[in-house]
């Protein structure tokens, strides 16, 4: 058994120091947007995606320093999505990670620009990472842009989240929920795992095992997010709760009830854990992470 909490907190401390070095301190009016970008990145996220990416890469002997720029760019992109999701035109939230959201701390225009700044900077950081071979870098840039994008990526998922309408049938609604969650939440988690495999030039079977794992934890992650929305402690979760029902959101929990969602999450976690059996004991930190996701309180 590995100690996930200890691993994650050691990782986060190191990663936080490293990601901070990516933010210069310009003078002049542009200082404001860089401050807003750094505020949103450095305000206490769990760093699950960078941890996943580095752990998946480690399965293939890739060291932290090599995986770091890919992990940094992923966390920047994730932070952009949170800033934009919190805006009044989207989820309209005042709290993120227990602190004022970017548009509350600064203002709406600055928050939009900070999101734009992080999205573009993510690709600059990744594409200019000399520790990663150019052809691998290019593959990562392609995968990240697909995962984040408007066709089957996070932007598509967010669009469904905002505009999908009930279909009138359980099967139809279930299908929308599955697509929405796969794209909105799942694609970045999948990218984190796949990037580790790409960095490690993994054989297809092993890359596929990581993709399967990422799908299962992605669904579990979303279910636990929805359960926290209904039953969580706002001080621990760090954002406004009880919004899904109020906004009539498409979620497994709001449509099918907490008990069905919990059972599904247990089954998905077991499947996530066994999908990594081919890696033997090396995969224990990732298997522990799957168990953490289902039990998380924040
Ligand atoms: C604006 C294009 C665009 C997309 C927004 C991030 C997002 C997509 C929506 C947020 C809604 C939400 C609650 C999604 C559930 C999954 C999720 C992304 C949770 C936040 O991720 P954590 O828990 O956050 O890893 P920390 O703060 O730990 O980084």
PDB file of C-alpha atoms and ligand atoms in Angstrom:
ATOM      1  CA  UNK A   1       0.000   0.000   0.000  1.00  0.00           C
ATOM      2  CA  UNK A   2       1.278   3.478  -0.805  1.00  0.00           C
ATOM      3  CA  UNK A   3       0.399   6.559   1.227  1.00  0.00           C
ATOM      4  CA  UNK A   4      -1.528   8.610  -1.300  1.00  0.00           C
ATOM      5  CA  UNK A   5      -2.089  11.655   0.914  1.00  0.00           C
ATOM      6  CA  UNK A   6       1.624  11.875   1.704  1.00  0.00           C
ATOM      7  CA  UNK A   7       2.604  11.325  -1.958  1.00  0.00           C
ATOM      8  CA  UNK A   8       0.145  13.918  -3.193  1.00  0.00           C
ATOM      9  CA  UNK A   9       1.181  16.522  -0.643  1.00  0.00           C
ATOM     10  CA  UNK A  10       4.918  16.000  -1.320  1.00  0.00           C
ATOM     11  CA  UNK A  11       4.206  16.231  -5.031  1.00  0.00           C
ATOM     12  CA  UNK A  12       2.053  19.380  -4.664  1.00  0.00           C
ATOM     13  CA  UNK A  13       4.680  21.181  -2.578  1.00  0.00           C
ATOM     14  CA  UNK A  14       7.351  20.537  -5.215  1.00  0.00           C
ATOM     15  CA  UNK A  15       5.028  21.235  -8.134  1.00  0.00           C
ATOM     16  CA  UNK A  16       3.784  24.510  -6.585  1.00  0.00           C
ATOM     17  CA  UNK A  17       7.342  25.787  -6.312  1.00  0.00           C
ATOM     18  CA  UNK A  18       8.071  24.800  -9.900  1.00  0.00           C
ATOM     19  CA  UNK A  19       4.925  26.166 -11.527  1.00  0.00           C
ATOM     20  CA  UNK A  20       5.425  29.485  -9.752  1.00  0.00           C
ATOM     21  CA  UNK A  21       8.684  30.015 -11.634  1.00  0.00           C
ATOM     22  CA  UNK A  22       6.713  30.131 -14.904  1.00  0.00           C
ATOM     23  CA  UNK A  23       5.162  33.486 -13.972  1.00  0.00           C
ATOM     24  CA  UNK A  24       7.336  36.501 -14.746  1.00  0.00           C
ATOM     25  CA  UNK A  25       6.611  39.842 -13.092  1.00  0.00           C
ATOM     26  CA  UNK A  26       6.131  42.337 -15.916  1.00  0.00           C
ATOM     27  CA  UNK A  27       5.844  46.051 -15.318  1.00  0.00           C
ATOM     28  CA  UNK A  28       3.151  48.283 -16.725  1.00  0.00           C
ATOM     29  CA  UNK A  29      -0.513  47.681 -17.329  1.00  0.00           C
ATOM     30  CA  UNK A  30      -0.056  44.043 -18.379  1.00  0.00           C
ATOM     31  CA  UNK A  31       1.078  43.268 -14.843  1.00  0.00           C
ATOM     32  CA  UNK A  32      -2.577  42.975 -13.852  1.00  0.00           C
ATOM     33  CA  UNK A  33      -3.381  40.042 -16.107  1.00  0.00           C
ATOM     34  CA  UNK A  34      -0.236  38.119 -15.124  1.00  0.00           C
ATOM     35  CA  UNK A  35      -1.120  38.652 -11.459  1.00  0.00           C
ATOM     36  CA  UNK A  36      -4.614  37.320 -12.112  1.00  0.00           C
ATOM     37  CA  UNK A  37      -3.175  34.287 -13.934  1.00  0.00           C
ATOM     38  CA  UNK A  38      -0.755  33.537 -11.095  1.00  0.00           C
ATOM     39  CA  UNK A  39      -3.486  34.122  -8.472  1.00  0.00           C
ATOM     40  CA  UNK A  40      -5.713  31.520 -10.112  1.00  0.00           C
ATOM     41  CA  UNK A  41      -2.975  28.943 -10.596  1.00  0.00           C
ATOM     42  CA  UNK A  42      -1.432  29.373  -7.140  1.00  0.00           C
ATOM     43  CA  UNK A  43      -4.600  29.343  -5.032  1.00  0.00           C
ATOM     44  CA  UNK A  44      -4.501  25.830  -3.662  1.00  0.00           C
ATOM     45  CA  UNK A  45      -5.676  23.305  -6.259  1.00  0.00           C
ATOM     46  CA  UNK A  46      -5.270  19.613  -5.551  1.00  0.00           C
ATOM     47  CA  UNK A  47      -2.890  19.203  -8.545  1.00  0.00           C
ATOM     48  CA  UNK A  48      -4.564  15.922  -9.467  1.00  0.00           C
ATOM     49  CA  UNK A  49      -3.952  16.267 -13.188  1.00  0.00           C
ATOM     50  CA  UNK A  50      -0.202  17.021 -12.927  1.00  0.00           C
ATOM     51  CA  UNK A  51       0.135  14.233 -10.350  1.00  0.00           C
ATOM     52  CA  UNK A  52      -1.621  11.803 -12.683  1.00  0.00           C
ATOM     53  CA  UNK A  53       0.527  12.855 -15.621  1.00  0.00           C
ATOM     54  CA  UNK A  54       3.782  12.471 -13.680  1.00  0.00           C
ATOM     55  CA  UNK A  55       2.732   9.147 -12.145  1.00  0.00           C
ATOM     56  CA  UNK A  56       1.723   7.736 -15.534  1.00  0.00           C
ATOM     57  CA  UNK A  57       5.013   8.911 -17.037  1.00  0.00           C
ATOM     58  CA  UNK A  58       6.900   7.351 -14.107  1.00  0.00           C
ATOM     59  CA  UNK A  59       5.464   3.945 -15.058  1.00  0.00           C
ATOM     60  CA  UNK A  60       7.763   4.148 -18.085  1.00  0.00           C
ATOM     61  CA  UNK A  61      10.798   5.501 -16.239  1.00  0.00           C
ATOM     62  CA  UNK A  62      10.218   9.145 -17.209  1.00  0.00           C
ATOM     63  CA  UNK A  63      11.528  11.484 -14.542  1.00  0.00           C
ATOM     64  CA  UNK A  64       9.636  14.350 -12.941  1.00  0.00           C
ATOM     65  CA  UNK A  65      11.788  17.051 -14.578  1.00  0.00           C
ATOM     66  CA  UNK A  66      10.985  15.709 -18.064  1.00  0.00           C
ATOM     67  CA  UNK A  67       7.262  15.418 -17.394  1.00  0.00           C
ATOM     68  CA  UNK A  68       7.128  18.800 -15.607  1.00  0.00           C
ATOM     69  CA  UNK A  69       6.455  21.139 -18.571  1.00  0.00           C
ATOM     70  CA  UNK A  70       3.614  18.885 -19.745  1.00  0.00           C
ATOM     71  CA  UNK A  71       2.199  18.829 -16.210  1.00  0.00           C
ATOM     72  CA  UNK A  72       2.560  22.617 -15.843  1.00  0.00           C
ATOM     73  CA  UNK A  73       0.829  23.295 -19.151  1.00  0.00           C
ATOM     74  CA  UNK A  74      -2.036  20.962 -18.218  1.00  0.00           C
ATOM     75  CA  UNK A  75      -2.567  22.683 -14.859  1.00  0.00           C
ATOM     76  CA  UNK A  76      -2.524  26.098 -16.579  1.00  0.00           C
ATOM     77  CA  UNK A  77      -5.160  24.937 -19.009  1.00  0.00           C
ATOM     78  CA  UNK A  78      -7.256  23.444 -16.194  1.00  0.00           C
ATOM     79  CA  UNK A  79      -6.993  26.733 -14.257  1.00  0.00           C
ATOM     80  CA  UNK A  80      -8.175  28.700 -17.301  1.00  0.00           C
ATOM     81  CA  UNK A  81     -11.247  26.446 -17.486  1.00  0.00           C
ATOM     82  CA  UNK A  82     -12.056  27.085 -13.820  1.00  0.00           C
ATOM     83  CA  UNK A  83     -11.712  30.877 -14.231  1.00  0.00           C
ATOM     84  CA  UNK A  84     -14.049  30.911 -17.214  1.00  0.00           C
ATOM     85  CA  UNK A  85     -16.466  28.423 -15.629  1.00  0.00           C
ATOM     86  CA  UNK A  86     -16.829  30.732 -12.606  1.00  0.00           C
ATOM     87  CA  UNK A  87     -17.727  33.799 -14.707  1.00  0.00           C
ATOM     88  CA  UNK A  88     -21.229  35.300 -14.413  1.00  0.00           C
ATOM     89  CA  UNK A  89     -22.051  34.168 -17.962  1.00  0.00           C
ATOM     90  CA  UNK A  90     -21.318  30.551 -17.016  1.00  0.00           C
ATOM     91  CA  UNK A  91     -21.575  29.090 -13.517  1.00  0.00           C
ATOM     92  CA  UNK A  92     -21.470  32.498 -11.792  1.00  0.00           C
ATOM     93  CA  UNK A  93     -19.553  31.562  -8.688  1.00  0.00           C
ATOM     94  CA  UNK A  94     -17.924  33.751  -6.040  1.00  0.00           C
ATOM     95  CA  UNK A  95     -15.746  31.064  -4.459  1.00  0.00           C
ATOM     96  CA  UNK A  96     -13.115  28.761  -5.887  1.00  0.00           C
ATOM     97  CA  UNK A  97     -10.734  26.679  -3.814  1.00  0.00           C
ATOM     98  CA  UNK A  98     -12.093  28.546  -0.789  1.00  0.00           C
ATOM     99  CA  UNK A  99     -11.016  31.953  -2.105  1.00  0.00           C
ATOM    100  CA  UNK A 100     -12.678  34.681  -4.180  1.00  0.00           C
ATOM    101  CA  UNK A 101     -12.973  33.639  -7.822  1.00  0.00           C
ATOM    102  CA  UNK A 102     -10.755  35.467 -10.290  1.00  0.00           C
ATOM    103  CA  UNK A 103     -13.471  37.893 -11.440  1.00  0.00           C
ATOM    104  CA  UNK A 104     -14.359  38.688  -7.800  1.00  0.00           C
ATOM    105  CA  UNK A 105     -10.740  39.286  -6.814  1.00  0.00           C
ATOM    106  CA  UNK A 106      -9.967  41.311  -9.943  1.00  0.00           C
ATOM    107  CA  UNK A 107     -12.830  42.080 -12.353  1.00  0.00           C
ATOM    108  CA  UNK A 108     -14.672  40.305 -15.147  1.00  0.00           C
ATOM    109  CA  UNK A 109     -12.583  41.588 -18.051  1.00  0.00           C
ATOM    110  CA  UNK A 110      -9.354  40.701 -16.249  1.00  0.00           C
ATOM    111  CA  UNK A 111     -10.700  37.202 -15.497  1.00  0.00           C
ATOM    112  CA  UNK A 112     -11.568  36.628 -19.168  1.00  0.00           C
ATOM    113  CA  UNK A 113      -8.089  37.782 -20.152  1.00  0.00           C
ATOM    114  CA  UNK A 114      -6.417  35.719 -17.427  1.00  0.00           C
ATOM    115  CA  UNK A 115      -8.197  32.612 -18.776  1.00  0.00           C
ATOM    116  CA  UNK A 116      -7.146  33.477 -22.320  1.00  0.00           C
ATOM    117  CA  UNK A 117      -3.617  34.134 -21.079  1.00  0.00           C
ATOM    118  CA  UNK A 118      -3.383  30.750 -19.334  1.00  0.00           C
ATOM    119  CA  UNK A 119      -4.820  28.842 -22.298  1.00  0.00           C
ATOM    120  CA  UNK A 120      -2.322  30.324 -24.722  1.00  0.00           C
ATOM    121  CA  UNK A 121       0.582  30.174 -22.269  1.00  0.00           C
ATOM    122  CA  UNK A 122      -0.117  26.462 -21.713  1.00  0.00           C
ATOM    123  CA  UNK A 123       0.647  25.762 -25.374  1.00  0.00           C
ATOM    124  CA  UNK A 124       3.715  28.011 -25.330  1.00  0.00           C
ATOM    125  CA  UNK A 125       5.113  26.162 -22.296  1.00  0.00           C
ATOM    126  CA  UNK A 126       4.452  22.747 -23.816  1.00  0.00           C
ATOM    127  CA  UNK A 127       5.634  23.508 -27.330  1.00  0.00           C
ATOM    128  CA  UNK A 128       8.899  25.054 -26.161  1.00  0.00           C
ATOM    129  CA  UNK A 129       9.832  22.341 -23.628  1.00  0.00           C
ATOM    130  CA  UNK A 130      13.300  21.356 -24.799  1.00  0.00           C
ATOM    131  CA  UNK A 131      13.479  18.407 -22.380  1.00  0.00           C
ATOM    132  CA  UNK A 132      10.833  16.661 -24.528  1.00  0.00           C
ATOM    133  CA  UNK A 133      11.783  15.360 -27.969  1.00  0.00           C
ATOM    134  CA  UNK A 134      10.173  17.475 -30.756  1.00  0.00           C
ATOM    135  CA  UNK A 135       8.000  14.698 -32.245  1.00  0.00           C
ATOM    136  CA  UNK A 136       6.696  13.775 -28.791  1.00  0.00           C
ATOM    137  CA  UNK A 137       6.036  17.438 -28.044  1.00  0.00           C
ATOM    138  CA  UNK A 138       4.038  17.774 -31.238  1.00  0.00           C
ATOM    139  CA  UNK A 139       1.922  14.739 -30.359  1.00  0.00           C
ATOM    140  CA  UNK A 140       1.259  16.209 -26.911  1.00  0.00           C
ATOM    141  CA  UNK A 141       0.251  19.567 -28.399  1.00  0.00           C
ATOM    142  CA  UNK A 142      -2.211  17.796 -30.699  1.00  0.00           C
ATOM    143  CA  UNK A 143      -3.661  15.651 -27.911  1.00  0.00           C
ATOM    144  CA  UNK A 144      -3.999  18.597 -25.519  1.00  0.00           C
ATOM    145  CA  UNK A 145      -5.730  20.788 -28.084  1.00  0.00           C
ATOM    146  CA  UNK A 146      -8.180  17.982 -28.880  1.00  0.00           C
ATOM    147  CA  UNK A 147      -8.847  17.314 -25.193  1.00  0.00           C
ATOM    148  CA  UNK A 148      -9.501  20.998 -24.493  1.00  0.00           C
ATOM    149  CA  UNK A 149     -11.358  21.808 -27.690  1.00  0.00           C
ATOM    150  CA  UNK A 150     -14.807  22.373 -29.138  1.00  0.00           C
ATOM    151  CA  UNK A 151     -15.342  19.169 -31.116  1.00  0.00           C
ATOM    152  CA  UNK A 152     -15.125  16.393 -28.569  1.00  0.00           C
ATOM    153  CA  UNK A 153     -13.195  18.104 -25.797  1.00  0.00           C
ATOM    154  CA  UNK A 154     -13.818  20.229 -22.735  1.00  0.00           C
ATOM    155  CA  UNK A 155     -15.329  23.208 -24.591  1.00  0.00           C
ATOM    156  CA  UNK A 156     -17.849  20.841 -26.224  1.00  0.00           C
ATOM    157  CA  UNK A 157     -18.667  19.371 -22.802  1.00  0.00           C
ATOM    158  CA  UNK A 158     -19.162  22.797 -21.285  1.00  0.00           C
ATOM    159  CA  UNK A 159     -21.496  23.716 -24.166  1.00  0.00           C
ATOM    160  CA  UNK A 160     -23.629  20.641 -23.484  1.00  0.00           C
ATOM    161  CA  UNK A 161     -23.598  21.515 -19.787  1.00  0.00           C
ATOM    162  CA  UNK A 162     -24.979  24.977 -20.540  1.00  0.00           C
ATOM    163  CA  UNK A 163     -27.413  24.195 -23.325  1.00  0.00           C
ATOM    164  CA  UNK A 164     -28.466  20.507 -23.405  1.00  0.00           C
ATOM    165  CA  UNK A 165     -32.197  19.997 -22.888  1.00  0.00           C
ATOM    166  CA  UNK A 166     -33.942  17.006 -21.265  1.00  0.00           C
ATOM    167  CA  UNK A 167     -34.807  14.396 -23.892  1.00  0.00           C
ATOM    168  CA  UNK A 168     -37.937  13.072 -22.201  1.00  0.00           C
ATOM    169  CA  UNK A 169     -36.460   9.605 -21.735  1.00  0.00           C
ATOM    170  CA  UNK A 170     -34.087   8.179 -19.116  1.00  0.00           C
ATOM    171  CA  UNK A 171     -31.950   6.530 -21.784  1.00  0.00           C
ATOM    172  CA  UNK A 172     -31.671   9.802 -23.730  1.00  0.00           C
ATOM    173  CA  UNK A 173     -30.788  11.769 -20.593  1.00  0.00           C
ATOM    174  CA  UNK A 174     -28.276   9.128 -19.543  1.00  0.00           C
ATOM    175  CA  UNK A 175     -26.624   9.399 -22.940  1.00  0.00           C
ATOM    176  CA  UNK A 176     -26.349  13.192 -22.671  1.00  0.00           C
ATOM    177  CA  UNK A 177     -24.902  12.957 -19.161  1.00  0.00           C
ATOM    178  CA  UNK A 178     -22.317  10.393 -20.277  1.00  0.00           C
ATOM    179  CA  UNK A 179     -21.209  12.528 -23.250  1.00  0.00           C
ATOM    180  CA  UNK A 180     -21.216  15.750 -21.273  1.00  0.00           C
ATOM    181  CA  UNK A 181     -19.124  14.339 -18.432  1.00  0.00           C
ATOM    182  CA  UNK A 182     -16.754  12.460 -20.717  1.00  0.00           C
ATOM    183  CA  UNK A 183     -15.967  15.714 -22.542  1.00  0.00           C
ATOM    184  CA  UNK A 184     -16.168  18.320 -19.762  1.00  0.00           C
ATOM    185  CA  UNK A 185     -14.285  16.463 -17.053  1.00  0.00           C
ATOM    186  CA  UNK A 186     -13.013  13.262 -18.623  1.00  0.00           C
ATOM    187  CA  UNK A 187     -10.961  14.522 -21.522  1.00  0.00           C
ATOM    188  CA  UNK A 188      -8.377  16.423 -19.456  1.00  0.00           C
ATOM    189  CA  UNK A 189      -8.001  13.474 -17.094  1.00  0.00           C
ATOM    190  CA  UNK A 190      -7.590  11.198 -20.086  1.00  0.00           C
ATOM    191  CA  UNK A 191      -5.003  13.564 -21.520  1.00  0.00           C
ATOM    192  CA  UNK A 192      -3.078  13.478 -18.227  1.00  0.00           C
ATOM    193  CA  UNK A 193      -2.815   9.682 -18.439  1.00  0.00           C
ATOM    194  CA  UNK A 194      -2.240   9.486 -22.173  1.00  0.00           C
ATOM    195  CA  UNK A 195       0.469  12.159 -22.006  1.00  0.00           C
ATOM    196  CA  UNK A 196       2.353   9.968 -19.520  1.00  0.00           C
ATOM    197  CA  UNK A 197       2.149   7.080 -21.972  1.00  0.00           C
ATOM    198  CA  UNK A 198       3.216   9.281 -24.907  1.00  0.00           C
ATOM    199  CA  UNK A 199       6.182  10.666 -22.962  1.00  0.00           C
ATOM    200  CA  UNK A 200       7.160   7.096 -22.133  1.00  0.00           C
ATOM    201  CA  UNK A 201       6.599   5.852 -25.698  1.00  0.00           C
ATOM    202  CA  UNK A 202       4.429   3.141 -24.207  1.00  0.00           C
ATOM    203  CA  UNK A 203       3.292   0.125 -26.201  1.00  0.00           C
ATOM    204  CA  UNK A 204      -0.312   0.391 -27.432  1.00  0.00           C
ATOM    205  CA  UNK A 205      -1.708  -2.109 -24.911  1.00  0.00           C
ATOM    206  CA  UNK A 206      -0.293  -0.143 -21.985  1.00  0.00           C
ATOM    207  CA  UNK A 207      -1.432   3.189 -23.395  1.00  0.00           C
ATOM    208  CA  UNK A 208      -4.915   1.706 -23.795  1.00  0.00           C
ATOM    209  CA  UNK A 209      -4.883   0.444 -20.196  1.00  0.00           C
ATOM    210  CA  UNK A 210      -4.163   3.998 -19.015  1.00  0.00           C
ATOM    211  CA  UNK A 211      -6.955   5.390 -21.176  1.00  0.00           C
ATOM    212  CA  UNK A 212      -9.387   2.850 -19.692  1.00  0.00           C
ATOM    213  CA  UNK A 213      -8.216   3.792 -16.189  1.00  0.00           C
ATOM    214  CA  UNK A 214      -8.679   7.501 -16.956  1.00  0.00           C
ATOM    215  CA  UNK A 215     -12.246   6.939 -18.216  1.00  0.00           C
ATOM    216  CA  UNK A 216     -13.209   5.095 -15.044  1.00  0.00           C
ATOM    217  CA  UNK A 217     -11.645   7.647 -12.671  1.00  0.00           C
ATOM    218  CA  UNK A 218     -13.090  10.490 -14.767  1.00  0.00           C
ATOM    219  CA  UNK A 219     -16.612   9.174 -14.261  1.00  0.00           C
ATOM    220  CA  UNK A 220     -15.964   8.560 -10.579  1.00  0.00           C
ATOM    221  CA  UNK A 221     -14.484  12.046 -10.218  1.00  0.00           C
ATOM    222  CA  UNK A 222     -17.600  13.598 -11.701  1.00  0.00           C
ATOM    223  CA  UNK A 223     -19.936  11.516  -9.531  1.00  0.00           C
ATOM    224  CA  UNK A 224     -17.994  12.475  -6.391  1.00  0.00           C
ATOM    225  CA  UNK A 225     -18.141  16.123  -7.510  1.00  0.00           C
ATOM    226  CA  UNK A 226     -21.923  15.837  -7.842  1.00  0.00           C
ATOM    227  CA  UNK A 227     -22.267  14.097  -4.467  1.00  0.00           C
ATOM    228  CA  UNK A 228     -20.125  16.808  -2.858  1.00  0.00           C
ATOM    229  CA  UNK A 229     -22.426  19.405  -4.423  1.00  0.00           C
ATOM    230  CA  UNK A 230     -25.338  17.824  -2.538  1.00  0.00           C
ATOM    231  CA  UNK A 231     -23.730  16.559   0.646  1.00  0.00           C
ATOM    232  CA  UNK A 232     -20.288  18.166   0.946  1.00  0.00           C
ATOM    233  CA  UNK A 233     -18.919  20.579   3.525  1.00  0.00           C
ATOM    234  CA  UNK A 234     -18.568  23.958   1.812  1.00  0.00           C
ATOM    235  CA  UNK A 235     -15.506  24.815   3.924  1.00  0.00           C
ATOM    236  CA  UNK A 236     -13.693  21.731   2.649  1.00  0.00           C
ATOM    237  CA  UNK A 237     -14.978  21.787  -0.938  1.00  0.00           C
ATOM    238  CA  UNK A 238     -14.132  25.482  -1.262  1.00  0.00           C
ATOM    239  CA  UNK A 239     -16.953  26.446  -3.620  1.00  0.00           C
ATOM    240  CA  UNK A 240     -20.659  27.210  -3.438  1.00  0.00           C
ATOM    241  CA  UNK A 241     -22.652  23.992  -3.053  1.00  0.00           C
ATOM    242  CA  UNK A 242     -26.218  22.898  -3.920  1.00  0.00           C
ATOM    243  CA  UNK A 243     -26.077  24.497  -7.337  1.00  0.00           C
ATOM    244  CA  UNK A 244     -26.749  21.455  -9.546  1.00  0.00           C
ATOM    245  CA  UNK A 245     -30.384  21.032  -8.456  1.00  0.00           C
ATOM    246  CA  UNK A 246     -30.970  24.792  -8.365  1.00  0.00           C
ATOM    247  CA  UNK A 247     -29.737  25.065 -11.962  1.00  0.00           C
ATOM    248  CA  UNK A 248     -31.427  21.789 -13.011  1.00  0.00           C
ATOM    249  CA  UNK A 249     -28.076  20.399 -14.148  1.00  0.00           C
ATOM    250  CA  UNK A 250     -27.670  17.139 -16.007  1.00  0.00           C
ATOM    251  CA  UNK A 251     -25.823  14.943 -13.518  1.00  0.00           C
ATOM    252  CA  UNK A 252     -26.014  11.264 -12.601  1.00  0.00           C
ATOM    253  CA  UNK A 253     -26.880  12.257  -9.035  1.00  0.00           C
ATOM    254  CA  UNK A 254     -29.628  14.752  -9.875  1.00  0.00           C
ATOM    255  CA  UNK A 255     -31.236  12.458 -12.438  1.00  0.00           C
ATOM    256  CA  UNK A 256     -30.849   9.020 -10.902  1.00  0.00           C
ATOM    257  CA  UNK A 257     -30.304   9.629  -7.192  1.00  0.00           C
ATOM    258  CA  UNK A 258     -27.366   9.452  -4.857  1.00  0.00           C
ATOM    259  CA  UNK A 259     -27.603   5.719  -4.131  1.00  0.00           C
ATOM    260  CA  UNK A 260     -27.432   4.657  -7.779  1.00  0.00           C
ATOM    261  CA  UNK A 261     -24.558   7.101  -8.303  1.00  0.00           C
ATOM    262  CA  UNK A 262     -22.643   5.732  -5.305  1.00  0.00           C
ATOM    263  CA  UNK A 263     -23.007   2.131  -6.503  1.00  0.00           C
ATOM    264  CA  UNK A 264     -21.809   3.089  -9.936  1.00  0.00           C
ATOM    265  CA  UNK A 265     -18.800   4.927  -8.472  1.00  0.00           C
ATOM    266  CA  UNK A 266     -17.796   1.853  -6.433  1.00  0.00           C
ATOM    267  CA  UNK A 267     -17.997  -0.341  -9.531  1.00  0.00           C
ATOM    268  CA  UNK A 268     -16.027   2.174 -11.624  1.00  0.00           C
ATOM    269  CA  UNK A 269     -13.311   2.413  -8.969  1.00  0.00           C
ATOM    270  CA  UNK A 270     -12.887  -1.385  -8.906  1.00  0.00           C
ATOM    271  CA  UNK A 271     -12.652  -1.382 -12.700  1.00  0.00           C
ATOM    272  CA  UNK A 272     -10.113   1.487 -12.655  1.00  0.00           C
ATOM    273  CA  UNK A 273      -7.927  -0.392 -10.190  1.00  0.00           C
ATOM    274  CA  UNK A 274      -8.013  -3.667 -12.142  1.00  0.00           C
ATOM    275  CA  UNK A 275      -7.361  -1.932 -15.480  1.00  0.00           C
ATOM    276  CA  UNK A 276      -3.815  -1.257 -14.212  1.00  0.00           C
ATOM    277  CA  UNK A 277      -3.040  -4.829 -13.130  1.00  0.00           C
ATOM    278  CA  UNK A 278      -0.782  -5.256 -16.167  1.00  0.00           C
ATOM    279  CA  UNK A 279       1.686  -2.809 -14.587  1.00  0.00           C
ATOM    280  CA  UNK A 280       2.047  -4.787 -11.347  1.00  0.00           C
ATOM    281  CA  UNK A 281       3.044  -2.994  -8.130  1.00  0.00           C
ATOM    282  CA  UNK A 282       4.395   0.017 -10.062  1.00  0.00           C
ATOM    283  CA  UNK A 283       0.792   1.131 -10.559  1.00  0.00           C
ATOM    284  CA  UNK A 284      -0.057   1.213  -6.844  1.00  0.00           C
ATOM    285  CA  UNK A 285       0.074   5.034  -6.543  1.00  0.00           C
ATOM    286  CA  UNK A 286      -2.419   5.320  -9.410  1.00  0.00           C
ATOM    287  CA  UNK A 287      -4.650   2.645  -7.895  1.00  0.00           C
ATOM    288  CA  UNK A 288      -4.562   4.519  -4.582  1.00  0.00           C
ATOM    289  CA  UNK A 289      -5.538   7.673  -6.420  1.00  0.00           C
ATOM    290  CA  UNK A 290      -8.641   5.930  -7.813  1.00  0.00           C
ATOM    291  CA  UNK A 291      -9.645   4.965  -4.267  1.00  0.00           C
ATOM    292  CA  UNK A 292      -9.008   8.537  -3.065  1.00  0.00           C
ATOM    293  CA  UNK A 293     -11.294   9.992  -5.741  1.00  0.00           C
ATOM    294  CA  UNK A 294     -14.316   8.008  -4.634  1.00  0.00           C
ATOM    295  CA  UNK A 295     -13.777   8.960  -0.984  1.00  0.00           C
ATOM    296  CA  UNK A 296     -12.700  12.556  -1.416  1.00  0.00           C
ATOM    297  CA  UNK A 297     -14.221  15.355   0.676  1.00  0.00           C
ATOM    298  CA  UNK A 298     -12.708  18.254  -1.322  1.00  0.00           C
TER     299      UNK A 298
HETATM  300  C1  LIG B   1     -14.998  27.096 -19.434  1.00  0.00           C
HETATM  301  C2  LIG B   1     -14.397  25.742 -21.475  1.00  0.00           C
HETATM  302  C3  LIG B   1     -14.747  25.796 -20.061  1.00  0.00           C
HETATM  303  C4  LIG B   1     -14.848  24.636 -19.382  1.00  0.00           C
HETATM  304  C5  LIG B   1     -15.140  24.547 -17.962  1.00  0.00           C
HETATM  305  C6  LIG B   1     -13.823  23.125 -15.367  1.00  0.00           C
HETATM  306  C7  LIG B   1     -15.103  23.053 -16.079  1.00  0.00           C
HETATM  307  C8  LIG B   1     -15.142  23.102 -17.563  1.00  0.00           C
HETATM  308  C9  LIG B   1     -16.223  23.036 -15.391  1.00  0.00           C
HETATM  309  C10 LIG B   1     -16.208  23.089 -13.911  1.00  0.00           C
HETATM  310  C11 LIG B   1     -17.434  22.415 -13.438  1.00  0.00           C
HETATM  311  C12 LIG B   1     -17.103  21.218 -12.669  1.00  0.00           C
HETATM  312  C13 LIG B   1     -17.413  21.278 -11.222  1.00  0.00           C
HETATM  313  C14 LIG B   1     -16.580  20.157 -13.243  1.00  0.00           C
HETATM  314  C15 LIG B   1     -16.275  18.955 -12.455  1.00  0.00           C
HETATM  315  C16 LIG B   1     -14.901  18.531 -12.572  1.00  0.00           C
HETATM  316  C17 LIG B   1     -13.929  19.563 -12.238  1.00  0.00           C
HETATM  317  C18 LIG B   1     -13.205  20.139 -13.373  1.00  0.00           C
HETATM  318  C19 LIG B   1     -13.700  19.907 -10.965  1.00  0.00           C
HETATM  319  C20 LIG B   1     -12.622  20.808 -10.546  1.00  0.00           C
HETATM  320  O1  LIG B   1     -11.407  20.105 -10.594  1.00  0.00           O
HETATM  321  P1  LIG B   1     -10.558  19.789  -9.283  1.00  0.00           P
HETATM  322  O2  LIG B   1     -11.482  19.264  -8.196  1.00  0.00           O
HETATM  323  O3  LIG B   1     -10.132  21.248  -8.901  1.00  0.00           O
HETATM  324  O4  LIG B   1      -9.404  18.935  -9.642  1.00  0.00           O
HETATM  325  P2  LIG B   1      -8.816  21.784  -8.170  1.00  0.00           P
HETATM  326  O5  LIG B   1      -9.263  23.079  -7.603  1.00  0.00           O
HETATM  327  O6  LIG B   1      -8.385  20.804  -7.127  1.00  0.00           O
HETATM  328  O7  LIG B   1      -7.800  21.944  -9.270  1.00  0.00           O
END
